[in-house]
Short mmCIF file of C-alpha atoms and ligand atoms in Angstrom, two decimals:
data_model
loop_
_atom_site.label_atom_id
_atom_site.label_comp_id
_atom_site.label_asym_id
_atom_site.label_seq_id
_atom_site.Cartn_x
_atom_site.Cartn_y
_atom_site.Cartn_z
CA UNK E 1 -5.72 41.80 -15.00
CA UNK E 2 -5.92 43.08 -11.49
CA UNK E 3 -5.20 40.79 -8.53
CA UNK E 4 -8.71 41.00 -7.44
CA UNK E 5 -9.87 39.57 -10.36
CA UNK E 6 -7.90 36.89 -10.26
CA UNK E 7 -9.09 36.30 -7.25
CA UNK E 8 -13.17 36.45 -7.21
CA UNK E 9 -12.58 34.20 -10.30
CA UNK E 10 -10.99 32.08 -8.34
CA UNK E 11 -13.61 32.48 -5.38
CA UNK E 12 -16.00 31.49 -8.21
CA UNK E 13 -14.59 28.54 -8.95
CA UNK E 14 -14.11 27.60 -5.41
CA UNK E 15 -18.02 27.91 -4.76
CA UNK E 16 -18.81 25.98 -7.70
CA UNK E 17 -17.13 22.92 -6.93
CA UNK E 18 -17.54 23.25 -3.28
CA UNK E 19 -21.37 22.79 -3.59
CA UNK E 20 -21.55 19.38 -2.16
CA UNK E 21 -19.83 20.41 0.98
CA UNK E 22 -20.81 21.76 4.39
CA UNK E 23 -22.17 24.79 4.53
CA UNK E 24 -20.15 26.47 6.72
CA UNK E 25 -16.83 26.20 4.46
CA UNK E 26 -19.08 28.39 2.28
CA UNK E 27 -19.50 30.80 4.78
CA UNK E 28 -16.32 30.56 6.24
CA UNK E 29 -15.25 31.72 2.70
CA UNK E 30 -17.62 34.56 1.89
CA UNK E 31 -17.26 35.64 5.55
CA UNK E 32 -13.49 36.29 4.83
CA UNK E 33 -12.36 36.33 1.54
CA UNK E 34 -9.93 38.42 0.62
CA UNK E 35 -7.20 37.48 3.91
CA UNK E 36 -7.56 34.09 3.27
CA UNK E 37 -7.16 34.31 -0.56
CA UNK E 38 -5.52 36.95 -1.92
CA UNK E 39 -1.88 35.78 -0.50
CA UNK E 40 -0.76 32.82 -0.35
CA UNK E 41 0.53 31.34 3.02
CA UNK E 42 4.02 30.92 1.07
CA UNK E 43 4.11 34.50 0.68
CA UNK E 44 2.82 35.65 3.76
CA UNK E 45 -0.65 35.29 3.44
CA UNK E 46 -3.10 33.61 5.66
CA UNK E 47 -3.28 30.11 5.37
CA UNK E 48 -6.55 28.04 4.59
CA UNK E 49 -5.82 25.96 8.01
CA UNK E 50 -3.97 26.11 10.77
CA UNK E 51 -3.92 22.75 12.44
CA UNK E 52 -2.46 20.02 11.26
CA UNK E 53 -4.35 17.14 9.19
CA UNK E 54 -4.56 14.09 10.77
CA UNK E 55 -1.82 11.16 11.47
CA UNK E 56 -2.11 8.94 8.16
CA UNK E 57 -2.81 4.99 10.38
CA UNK E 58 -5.89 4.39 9.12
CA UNK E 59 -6.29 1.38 11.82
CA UNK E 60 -5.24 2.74 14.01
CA UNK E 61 -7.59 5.41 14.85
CA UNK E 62 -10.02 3.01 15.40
CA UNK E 63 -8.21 0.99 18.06
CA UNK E 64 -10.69 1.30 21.66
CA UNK E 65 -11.83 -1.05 24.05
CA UNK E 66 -12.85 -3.94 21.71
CA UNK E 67 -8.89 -4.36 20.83
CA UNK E 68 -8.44 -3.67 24.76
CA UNK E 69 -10.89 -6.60 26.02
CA UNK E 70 -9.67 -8.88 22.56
CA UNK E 71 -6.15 -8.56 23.57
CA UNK E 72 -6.25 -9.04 27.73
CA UNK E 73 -8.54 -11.95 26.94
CA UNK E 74 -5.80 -14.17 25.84
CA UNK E 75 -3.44 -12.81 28.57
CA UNK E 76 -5.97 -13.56 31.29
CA UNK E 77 -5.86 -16.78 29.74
CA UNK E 78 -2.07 -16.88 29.78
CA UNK E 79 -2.10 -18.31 26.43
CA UNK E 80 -0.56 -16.27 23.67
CA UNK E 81 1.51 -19.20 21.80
CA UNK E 82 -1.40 -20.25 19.11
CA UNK E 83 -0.29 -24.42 19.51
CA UNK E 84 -0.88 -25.07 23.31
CA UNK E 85 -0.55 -23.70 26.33
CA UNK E 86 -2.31 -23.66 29.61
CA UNK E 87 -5.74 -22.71 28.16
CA UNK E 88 -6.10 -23.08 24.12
CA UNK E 89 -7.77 -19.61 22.92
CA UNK E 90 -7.67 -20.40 19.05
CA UNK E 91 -7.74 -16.85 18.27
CA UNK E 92 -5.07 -17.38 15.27
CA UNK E 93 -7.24 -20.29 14.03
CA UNK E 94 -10.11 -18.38 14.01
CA UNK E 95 -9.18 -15.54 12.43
CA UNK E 96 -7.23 -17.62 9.39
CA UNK E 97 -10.61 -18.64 8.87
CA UNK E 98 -12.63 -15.17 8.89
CA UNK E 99 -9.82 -14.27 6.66
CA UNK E 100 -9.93 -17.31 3.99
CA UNK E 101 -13.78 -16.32 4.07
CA UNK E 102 -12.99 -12.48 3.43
CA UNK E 103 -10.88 -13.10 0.70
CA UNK E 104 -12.90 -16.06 -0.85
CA UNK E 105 -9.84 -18.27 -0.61
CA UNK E 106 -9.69 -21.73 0.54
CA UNK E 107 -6.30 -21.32 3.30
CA UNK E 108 -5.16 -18.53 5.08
CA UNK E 109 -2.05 -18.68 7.63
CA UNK E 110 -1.20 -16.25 9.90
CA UNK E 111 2.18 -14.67 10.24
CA UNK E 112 4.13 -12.22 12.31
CA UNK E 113 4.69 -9.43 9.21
CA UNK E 114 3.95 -8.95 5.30
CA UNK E 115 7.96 -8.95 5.15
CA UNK E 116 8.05 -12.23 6.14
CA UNK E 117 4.85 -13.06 4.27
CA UNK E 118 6.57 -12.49 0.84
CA UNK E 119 9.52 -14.36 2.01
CA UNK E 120 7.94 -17.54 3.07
CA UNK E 121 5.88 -17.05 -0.06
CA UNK E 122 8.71 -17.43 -2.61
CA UNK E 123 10.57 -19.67 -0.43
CA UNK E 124 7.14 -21.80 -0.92
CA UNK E 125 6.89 -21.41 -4.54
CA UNK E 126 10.43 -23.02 -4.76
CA UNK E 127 11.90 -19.70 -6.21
CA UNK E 128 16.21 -19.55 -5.91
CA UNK E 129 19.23 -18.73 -7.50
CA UNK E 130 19.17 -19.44 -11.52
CA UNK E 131 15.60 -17.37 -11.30
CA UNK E 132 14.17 -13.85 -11.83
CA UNK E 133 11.26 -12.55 -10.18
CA UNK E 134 9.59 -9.52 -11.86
CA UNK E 135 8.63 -6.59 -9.58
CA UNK E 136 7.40 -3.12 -10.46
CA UNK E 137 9.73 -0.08 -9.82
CA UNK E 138 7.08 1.22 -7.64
CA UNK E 139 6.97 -0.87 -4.01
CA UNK E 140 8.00 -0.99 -0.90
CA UNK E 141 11.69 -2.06 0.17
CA UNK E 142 10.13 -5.56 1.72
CA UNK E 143 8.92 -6.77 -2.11
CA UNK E 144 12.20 -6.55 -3.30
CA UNK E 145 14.22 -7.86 -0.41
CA UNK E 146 12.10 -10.73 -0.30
CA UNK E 147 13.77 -11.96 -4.01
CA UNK E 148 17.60 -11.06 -3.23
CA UNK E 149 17.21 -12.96 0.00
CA UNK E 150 16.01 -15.77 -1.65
CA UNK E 151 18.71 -15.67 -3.85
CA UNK E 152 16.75 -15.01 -7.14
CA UNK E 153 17.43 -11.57 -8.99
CA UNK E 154 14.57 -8.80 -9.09
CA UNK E 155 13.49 -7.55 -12.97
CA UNK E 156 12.24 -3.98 -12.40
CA UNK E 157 9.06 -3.51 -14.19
CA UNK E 158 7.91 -0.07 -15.47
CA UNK E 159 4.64 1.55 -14.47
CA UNK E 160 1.85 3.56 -15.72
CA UNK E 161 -0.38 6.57 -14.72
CA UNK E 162 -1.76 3.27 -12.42
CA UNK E 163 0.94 3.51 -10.60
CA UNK E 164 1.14 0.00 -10.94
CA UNK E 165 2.65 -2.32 -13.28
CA UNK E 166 2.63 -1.36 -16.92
CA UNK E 167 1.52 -4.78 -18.25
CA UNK E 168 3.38 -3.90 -21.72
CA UNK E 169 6.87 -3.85 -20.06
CA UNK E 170 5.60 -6.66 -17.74
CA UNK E 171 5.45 -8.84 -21.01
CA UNK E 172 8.89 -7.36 -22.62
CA UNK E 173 11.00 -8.17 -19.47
CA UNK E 174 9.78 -11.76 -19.25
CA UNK E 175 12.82 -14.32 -20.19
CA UNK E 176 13.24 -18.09 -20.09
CA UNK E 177 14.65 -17.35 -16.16
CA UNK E 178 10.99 -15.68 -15.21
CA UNK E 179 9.18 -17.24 -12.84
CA UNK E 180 7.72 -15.61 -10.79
CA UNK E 181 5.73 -12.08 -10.98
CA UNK E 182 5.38 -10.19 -7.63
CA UNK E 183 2.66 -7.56 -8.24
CA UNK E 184 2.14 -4.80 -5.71
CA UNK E 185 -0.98 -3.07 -5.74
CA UNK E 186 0.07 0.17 -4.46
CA UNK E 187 -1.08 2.86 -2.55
CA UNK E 188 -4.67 1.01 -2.16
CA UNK E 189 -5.49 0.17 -5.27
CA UNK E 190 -4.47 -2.23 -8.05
CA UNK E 191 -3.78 -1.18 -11.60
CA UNK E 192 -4.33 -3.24 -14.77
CA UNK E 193 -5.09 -6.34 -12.96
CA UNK E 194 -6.77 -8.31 -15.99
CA UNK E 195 -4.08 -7.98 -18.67
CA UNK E 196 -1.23 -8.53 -15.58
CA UNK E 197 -3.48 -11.96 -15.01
CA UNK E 198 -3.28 -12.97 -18.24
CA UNK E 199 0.29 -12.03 -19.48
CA UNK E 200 1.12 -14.33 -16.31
CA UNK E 201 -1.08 -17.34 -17.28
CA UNK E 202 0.27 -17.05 -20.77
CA UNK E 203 3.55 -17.20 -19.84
CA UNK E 204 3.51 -20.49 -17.37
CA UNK E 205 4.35 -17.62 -14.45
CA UNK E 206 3.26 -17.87 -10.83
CA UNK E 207 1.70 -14.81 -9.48
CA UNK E 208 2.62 -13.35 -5.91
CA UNK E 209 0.22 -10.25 -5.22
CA UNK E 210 1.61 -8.00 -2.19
CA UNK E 211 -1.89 -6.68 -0.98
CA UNK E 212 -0.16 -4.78 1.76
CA UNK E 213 -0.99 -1.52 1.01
CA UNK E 214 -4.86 -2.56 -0.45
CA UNK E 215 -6.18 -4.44 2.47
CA UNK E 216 -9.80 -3.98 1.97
CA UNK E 217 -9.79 -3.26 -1.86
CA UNK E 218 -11.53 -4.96 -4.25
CA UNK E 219 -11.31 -5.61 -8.25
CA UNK E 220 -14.52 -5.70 -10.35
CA UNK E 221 -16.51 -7.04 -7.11
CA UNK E 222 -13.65 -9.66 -6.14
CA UNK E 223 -12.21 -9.27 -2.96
CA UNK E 224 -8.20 -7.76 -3.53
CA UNK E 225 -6.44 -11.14 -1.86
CA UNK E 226 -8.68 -13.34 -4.45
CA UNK E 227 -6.08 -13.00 -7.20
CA UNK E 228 -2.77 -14.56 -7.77
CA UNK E 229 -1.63 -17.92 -6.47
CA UNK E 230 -0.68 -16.41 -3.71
CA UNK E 231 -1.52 -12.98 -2.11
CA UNK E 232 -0.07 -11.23 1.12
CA UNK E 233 -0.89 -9.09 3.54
CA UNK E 234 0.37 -6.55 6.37
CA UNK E 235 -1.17 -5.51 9.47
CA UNK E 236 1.64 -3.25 10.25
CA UNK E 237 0.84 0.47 11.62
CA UNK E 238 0.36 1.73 8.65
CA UNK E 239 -1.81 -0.34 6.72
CA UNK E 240 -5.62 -0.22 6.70
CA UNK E 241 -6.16 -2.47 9.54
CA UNK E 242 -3.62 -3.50 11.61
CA UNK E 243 -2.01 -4.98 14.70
CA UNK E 244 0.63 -3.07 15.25
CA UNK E 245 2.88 -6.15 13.65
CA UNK E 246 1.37 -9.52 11.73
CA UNK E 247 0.65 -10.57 7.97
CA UNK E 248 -1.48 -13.08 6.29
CA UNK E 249 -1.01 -15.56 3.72
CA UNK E 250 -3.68 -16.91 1.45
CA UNK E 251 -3.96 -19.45 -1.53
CA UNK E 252 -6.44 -22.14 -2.62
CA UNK E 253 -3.38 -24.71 -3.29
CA UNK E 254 -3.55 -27.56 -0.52
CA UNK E 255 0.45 -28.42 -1.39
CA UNK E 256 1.57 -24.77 -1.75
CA UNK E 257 -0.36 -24.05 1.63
CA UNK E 258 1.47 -26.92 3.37
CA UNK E 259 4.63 -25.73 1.98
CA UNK E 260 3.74 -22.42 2.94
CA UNK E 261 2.96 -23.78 6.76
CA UNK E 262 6.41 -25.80 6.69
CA UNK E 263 8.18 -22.39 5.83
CA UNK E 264 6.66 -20.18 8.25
CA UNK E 265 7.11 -22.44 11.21
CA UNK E 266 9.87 -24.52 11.71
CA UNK E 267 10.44 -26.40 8.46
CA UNK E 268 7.70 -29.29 9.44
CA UNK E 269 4.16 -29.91 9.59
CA UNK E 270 2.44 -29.93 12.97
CA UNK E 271 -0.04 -32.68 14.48
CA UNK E 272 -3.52 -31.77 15.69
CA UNK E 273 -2.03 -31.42 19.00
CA UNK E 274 0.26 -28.72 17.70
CA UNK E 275 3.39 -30.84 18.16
CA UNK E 276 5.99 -31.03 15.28
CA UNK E 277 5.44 -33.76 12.98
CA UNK E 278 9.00 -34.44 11.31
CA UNK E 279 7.68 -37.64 9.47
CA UNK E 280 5.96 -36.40 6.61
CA UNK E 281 8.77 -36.10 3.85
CA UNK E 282 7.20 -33.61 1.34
CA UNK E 283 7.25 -31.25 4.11
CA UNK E 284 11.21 -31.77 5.23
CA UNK E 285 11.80 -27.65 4.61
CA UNK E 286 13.30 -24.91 6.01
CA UNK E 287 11.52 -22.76 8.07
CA UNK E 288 11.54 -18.86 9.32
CA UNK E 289 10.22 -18.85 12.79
CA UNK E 290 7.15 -16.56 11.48
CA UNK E 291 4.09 -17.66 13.58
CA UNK E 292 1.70 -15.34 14.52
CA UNK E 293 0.95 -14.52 18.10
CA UNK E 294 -2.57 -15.08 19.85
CA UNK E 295 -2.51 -11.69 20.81
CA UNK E 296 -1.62 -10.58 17.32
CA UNK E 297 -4.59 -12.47 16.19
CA UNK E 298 -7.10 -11.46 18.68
CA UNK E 299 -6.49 -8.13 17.74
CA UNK E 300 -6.35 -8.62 13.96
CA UNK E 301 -9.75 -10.44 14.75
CA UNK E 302 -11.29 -6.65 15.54
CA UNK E 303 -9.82 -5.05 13.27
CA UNK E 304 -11.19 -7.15 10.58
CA UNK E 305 -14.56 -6.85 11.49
CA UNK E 306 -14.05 -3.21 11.23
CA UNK E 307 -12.10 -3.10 8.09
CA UNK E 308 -15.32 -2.11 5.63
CA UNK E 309 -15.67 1.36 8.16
CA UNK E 310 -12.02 2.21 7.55
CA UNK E 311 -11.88 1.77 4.13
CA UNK E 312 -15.09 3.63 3.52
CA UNK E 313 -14.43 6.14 5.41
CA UNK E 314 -11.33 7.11 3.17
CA UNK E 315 -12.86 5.48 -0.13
CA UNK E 316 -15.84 8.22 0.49
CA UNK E 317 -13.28 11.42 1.58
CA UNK E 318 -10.91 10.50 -0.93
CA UNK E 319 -13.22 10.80 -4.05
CA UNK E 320 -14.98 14.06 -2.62
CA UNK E 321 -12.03 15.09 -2.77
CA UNK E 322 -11.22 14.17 -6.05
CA UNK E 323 -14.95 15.98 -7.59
CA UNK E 324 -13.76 18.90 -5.65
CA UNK E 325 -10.86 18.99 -7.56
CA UNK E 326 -11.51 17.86 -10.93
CA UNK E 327 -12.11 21.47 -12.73
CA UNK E 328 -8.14 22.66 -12.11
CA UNK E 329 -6.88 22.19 -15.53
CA UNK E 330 -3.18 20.86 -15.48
CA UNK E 331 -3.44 18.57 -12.39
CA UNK E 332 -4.38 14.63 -13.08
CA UNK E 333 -4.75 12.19 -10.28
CA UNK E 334 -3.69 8.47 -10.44
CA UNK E 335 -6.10 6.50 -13.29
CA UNK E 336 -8.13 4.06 -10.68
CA UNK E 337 -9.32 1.11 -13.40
CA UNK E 338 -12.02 0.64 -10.02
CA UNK E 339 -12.80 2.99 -8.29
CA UNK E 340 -15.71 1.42 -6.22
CA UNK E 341 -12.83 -1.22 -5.31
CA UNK E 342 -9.92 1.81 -4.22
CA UNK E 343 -9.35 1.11 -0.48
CA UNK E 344 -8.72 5.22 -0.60
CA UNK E 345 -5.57 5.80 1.96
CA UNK E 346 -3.37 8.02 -0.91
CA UNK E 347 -4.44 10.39 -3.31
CA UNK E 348 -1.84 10.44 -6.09
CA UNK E 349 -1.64 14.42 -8.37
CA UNK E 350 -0.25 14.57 -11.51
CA UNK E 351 1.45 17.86 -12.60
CA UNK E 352 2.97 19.19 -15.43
CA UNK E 353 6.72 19.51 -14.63
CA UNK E 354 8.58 18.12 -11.61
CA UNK E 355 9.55 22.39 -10.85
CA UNK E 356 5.70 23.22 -10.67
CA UNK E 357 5.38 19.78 -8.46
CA UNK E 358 8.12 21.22 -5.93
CA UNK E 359 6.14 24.58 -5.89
CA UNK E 360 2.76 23.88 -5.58
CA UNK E 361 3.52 21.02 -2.59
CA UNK E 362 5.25 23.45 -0.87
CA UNK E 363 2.69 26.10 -1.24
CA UNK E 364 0.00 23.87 0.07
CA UNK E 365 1.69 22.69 3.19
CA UNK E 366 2.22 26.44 3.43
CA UNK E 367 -1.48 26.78 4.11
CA UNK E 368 -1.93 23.76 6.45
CA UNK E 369 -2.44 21.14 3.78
CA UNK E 370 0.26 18.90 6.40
CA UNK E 371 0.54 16.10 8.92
CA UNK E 372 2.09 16.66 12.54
CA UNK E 373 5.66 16.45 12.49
CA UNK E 374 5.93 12.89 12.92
CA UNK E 375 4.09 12.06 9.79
CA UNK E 376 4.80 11.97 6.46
CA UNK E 377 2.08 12.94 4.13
CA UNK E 378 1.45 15.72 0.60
CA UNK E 379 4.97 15.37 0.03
CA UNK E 380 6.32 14.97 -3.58
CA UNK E 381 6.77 11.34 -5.10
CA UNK E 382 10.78 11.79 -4.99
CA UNK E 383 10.93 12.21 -1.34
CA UNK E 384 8.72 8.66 -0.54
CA UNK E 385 11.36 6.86 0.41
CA UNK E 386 11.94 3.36 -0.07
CA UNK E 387 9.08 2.71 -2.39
CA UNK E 388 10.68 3.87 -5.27
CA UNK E 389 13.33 1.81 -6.73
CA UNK E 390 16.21 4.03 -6.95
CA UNK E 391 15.47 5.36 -3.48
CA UNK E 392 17.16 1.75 -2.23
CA UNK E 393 20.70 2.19 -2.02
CA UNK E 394 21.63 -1.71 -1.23
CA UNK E 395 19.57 -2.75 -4.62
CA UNK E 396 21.21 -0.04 -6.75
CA UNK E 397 24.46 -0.66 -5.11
CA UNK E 398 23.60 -4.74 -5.67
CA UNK E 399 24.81 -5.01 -2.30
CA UNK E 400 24.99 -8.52 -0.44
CA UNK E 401 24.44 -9.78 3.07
CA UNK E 402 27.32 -12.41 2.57
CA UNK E 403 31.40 -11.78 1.56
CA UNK E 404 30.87 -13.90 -1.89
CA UNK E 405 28.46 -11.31 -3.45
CA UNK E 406 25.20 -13.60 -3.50
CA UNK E 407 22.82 -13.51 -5.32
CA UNK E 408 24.03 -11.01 -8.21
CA UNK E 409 27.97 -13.04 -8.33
CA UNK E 410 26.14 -16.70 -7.80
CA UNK E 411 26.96 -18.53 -11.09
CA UNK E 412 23.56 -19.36 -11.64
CA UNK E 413 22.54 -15.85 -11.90
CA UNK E 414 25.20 -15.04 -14.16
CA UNK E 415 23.02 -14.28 -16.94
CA UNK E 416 20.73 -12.06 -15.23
CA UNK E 417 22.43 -8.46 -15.10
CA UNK E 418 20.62 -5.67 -14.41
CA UNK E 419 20.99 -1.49 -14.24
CA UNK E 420 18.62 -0.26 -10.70
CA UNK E 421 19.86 2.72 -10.88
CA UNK E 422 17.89 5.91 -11.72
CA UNK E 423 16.94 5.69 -15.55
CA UNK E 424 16.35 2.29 -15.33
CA UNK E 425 12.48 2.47 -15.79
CA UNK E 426 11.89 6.01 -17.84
CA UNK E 427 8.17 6.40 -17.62
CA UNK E 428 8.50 5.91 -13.61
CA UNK E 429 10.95 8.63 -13.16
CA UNK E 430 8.91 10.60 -15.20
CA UNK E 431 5.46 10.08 -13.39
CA UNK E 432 7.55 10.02 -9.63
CA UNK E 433 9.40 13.57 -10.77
CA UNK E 434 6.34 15.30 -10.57
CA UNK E 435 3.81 13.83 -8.67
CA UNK E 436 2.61 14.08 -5.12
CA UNK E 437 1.39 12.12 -2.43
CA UNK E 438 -1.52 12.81 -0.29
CA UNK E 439 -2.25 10.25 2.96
CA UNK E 440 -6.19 10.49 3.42
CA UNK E 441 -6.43 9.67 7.06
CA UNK E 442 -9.42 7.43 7.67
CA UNK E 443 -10.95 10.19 10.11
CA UNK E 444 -10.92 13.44 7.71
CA UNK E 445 -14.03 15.40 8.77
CA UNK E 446 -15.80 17.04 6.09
CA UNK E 447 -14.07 20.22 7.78
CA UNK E 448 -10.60 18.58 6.70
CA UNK E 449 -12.02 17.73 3.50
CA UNK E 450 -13.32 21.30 2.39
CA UNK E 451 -9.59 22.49 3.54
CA UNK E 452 -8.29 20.41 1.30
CA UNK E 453 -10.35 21.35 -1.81
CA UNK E 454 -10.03 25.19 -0.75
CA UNK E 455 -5.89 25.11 -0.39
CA UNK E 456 -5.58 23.29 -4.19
CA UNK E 457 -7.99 25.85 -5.10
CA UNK E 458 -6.16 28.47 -3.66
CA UNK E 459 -2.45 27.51 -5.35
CA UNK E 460 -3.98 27.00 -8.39
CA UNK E 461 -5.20 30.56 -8.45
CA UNK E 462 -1.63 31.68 -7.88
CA UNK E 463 0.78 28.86 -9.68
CA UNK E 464 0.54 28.76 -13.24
CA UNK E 465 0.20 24.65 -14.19
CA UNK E 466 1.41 25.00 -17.10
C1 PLP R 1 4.23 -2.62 4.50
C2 PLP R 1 4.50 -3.37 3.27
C3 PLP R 1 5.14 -4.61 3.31
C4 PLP R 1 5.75 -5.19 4.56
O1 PLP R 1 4.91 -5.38 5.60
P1 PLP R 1 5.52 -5.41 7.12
O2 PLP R 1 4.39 -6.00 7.88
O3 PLP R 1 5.82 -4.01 7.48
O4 PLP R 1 6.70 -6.29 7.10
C5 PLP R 1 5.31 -5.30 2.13
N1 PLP R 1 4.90 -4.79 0.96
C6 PLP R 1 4.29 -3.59 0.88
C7 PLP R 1 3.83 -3.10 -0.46
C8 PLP R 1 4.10 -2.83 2.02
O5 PLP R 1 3.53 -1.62 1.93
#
């Protein structure tokens, strides 16, 4: 077969799928199809786009003036500590509240990151040496560190095509030292939340769920931070709403929230003037110094409000982009249990073989499928950093903070030995090997989206997936 065959089949295609988008991509297209299609950018050809997609921050693009006035409101005040000061402000109060409401939960406590959200967590849940927590392969560095700092030993779990816990490992790597699961729903989404649920009820375990990444989500109509005992959150750059820096704790347990108060602060409760109350002996604890700012909160108090926007924005981009996808044979996304519920910011492909991964991510940054420079986005699974368990050098390494090896040599851990290295979870190095990951920016025009469709289309015409 000719070349040009290949390509006005390919065209075909291309209009087919593309029938739900603006009109103009159309016409872009028929206006100019041969340059843009018969060579790929890769080998010299003209590329579907030339300007970069947008920075990934899906809060952040939404920061104007009602952050602005939010924020210089408490400073006018003079009043960022959230316990007293000249003028009280109660912005942190207020917005534990909104966000106990949000995620139908009966406490929330502000903090100043999701790092030190899961670490005040399991401190509160009483976890320690003599203890493993169980943790998918698939996270982010902070859900680990959070268990080796604590001194308890992290049991890598494998995952699915979810991305997220395979609950069928989760159940084979529970011993008589689990006791605690730490579930991270990654990359906006959770994966098989029901079974996870009740493989940890059956088995006396307390659930932590790391929402950082799924701010916004939902599961089968339930808000995302409804679920576990506890649940976490970021508001880091990054995540779906943020503040630049902050987390949120929530749970429905009046003694686990008091504990959780105690750790975050300075060990103590605090009396309704916001003075330390050192009297109360369940709550004589350690604490982290973790309290959130008023200015943190003011600003997270925004952002909330315009959390739905965000997360529909990308929700809505992400799955066009999905449909416009969905007749290239040999690429599968991520399975999505929910898909109502995504919160949208990554679009996960599935390819064949880790060598047709490598080429076809290449080829489509070739023709502008890219962030700017400073972001990181459509970049094959292997090359995501510290979310992928053999990516962390100190937990393959077992490497400790102190000279006497803690937590892998302390003697109460001496039965817990475990292999991080590469191999350790086989059907995660599988899916990671050759899979890609796509940041959908929560301001893709329908311009950005069509782009997107086209330059898939466009590799696939040239890259055998297969
Ligand atoms: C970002 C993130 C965290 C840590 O949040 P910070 O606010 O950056 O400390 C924890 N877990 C996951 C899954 C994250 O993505």
């Amino acid at each position: 077969m000719s070349k040009g065959g290949l390509i006005v089949y390919s065209r075909e295609r291309l209009m087919c799928c593309l029938y739900f988008l603006e009109d103009y991509i159309m016409s872009a297209m028929r206006a100019n199809p041969n340059e843009k299609f018969e060579k790929l950018a890769l080998d010299g050809g003209e590329p579907v786009r030339h300007k970069p997609l947008p920075l990934e921050f899906p809060g952040g693009h939404f920061i104007d003036h009602e952050e602005i006035d939010a924020v210089c409101c408490v400073l006018k005040r003079k009043s960022p500590f959230r316990y007293y000061g000249f003028e009280r402000t109660d912005e942190t109060d207020l917005f534990e509240n909104q966000y106990a409401e949000y995620c139908r939960r009966k406490y929330a406590l502000g903090v100043s990151s999701g790092t030190a959200a899961l670490s005040i967590s399991l401190a509160a849940l009483g976890v320690g040496p003599g203890q493993e927590v169980l943790v998918p392969g698939y996270f982010w560095v902070s859900s680990v560190s959070a268990i080796v700092r604590a001194g308890a030993i992290p049991v890598l779990v494998d995952i699915d095509e979810t991305f997220c816990m395979n609950p069928k490992d989760f159940e084979k790597k529970i011993t008589r030292k689990s006791s605690v699961v730490l579930l991270v729903h990654m990359s906006g989404a959770p994966g098989r939340l029901d079974e996870i649920c009740r493989i940890t009820s059956e088995n006396g375990l307390k659930m932590l769920a790391d929402c950082a990444q799924a701010n916004g989500a939902s599961f089968k109509g339930k808000p995302i931070g409804s679920y576990g005992d506890i649940a976490i959150f970021s508001f880091q750059l990054n995540k779906n709403m943020t503040a630049g820096e902050g987390g949120m704790i929530v749970c429905d347990d009046k003694q686990l929230y008091n504990r959780i108060f105690a750790c975050h602060d300075m060990g103590y409760a605090r009396d309704a003037a916001g003075r330390l109350d050192t009297n109360d002996q369940q709550y004589q604890l350690w604490g982290q110094g973790c309290r959130m700012t008023e200015i943190t909160a003011a600003m997270g108090r925004v952002q909330l409000r315009k959390l739905p926007k965000i997360v529909h924005k990308m929700n809505t981009a992400k799955y066009k982009i999905r449909k416009g996808l969905s007749d290239i044979e040999g690429i599968k996304f991520r399975t999505i249990i929910d898909p109502e519920g995504d919160s949208g910011p990554f679009l996960i492909t599935i390819f064949p073989s880790s060598d047709i991964c490598q080429k076809f991510v290449k080829a489509l940054r070739c023709e502008g499928i890219a962030p700017p420079k400073v972001g990181l986005s459509n970049v094959p699974m292997t090359q995501w950093g510290l979310h992928i368990y053999y990516n962390n050098s100190s937990l393959v390494n077992k490497t400790s903070i102190s000279d006497d090896g803690s937590p892998w040599s302390h003697p109460a851990n001496k039965d817990s030995n475990y292999n991080y290295a590469k191999g350790t979870l086989t059907s995660m190095d599988d899916l990671i090997s050759r899979s890609s990951i796509l940041s959908i920016p929560s301001v893709l025009t329908d311009e950005d989206i069509g782009d997107i469709v086209c330059a898939y289309h466009k590799v696939a015409a040239h890259i055998p997936l297969k």
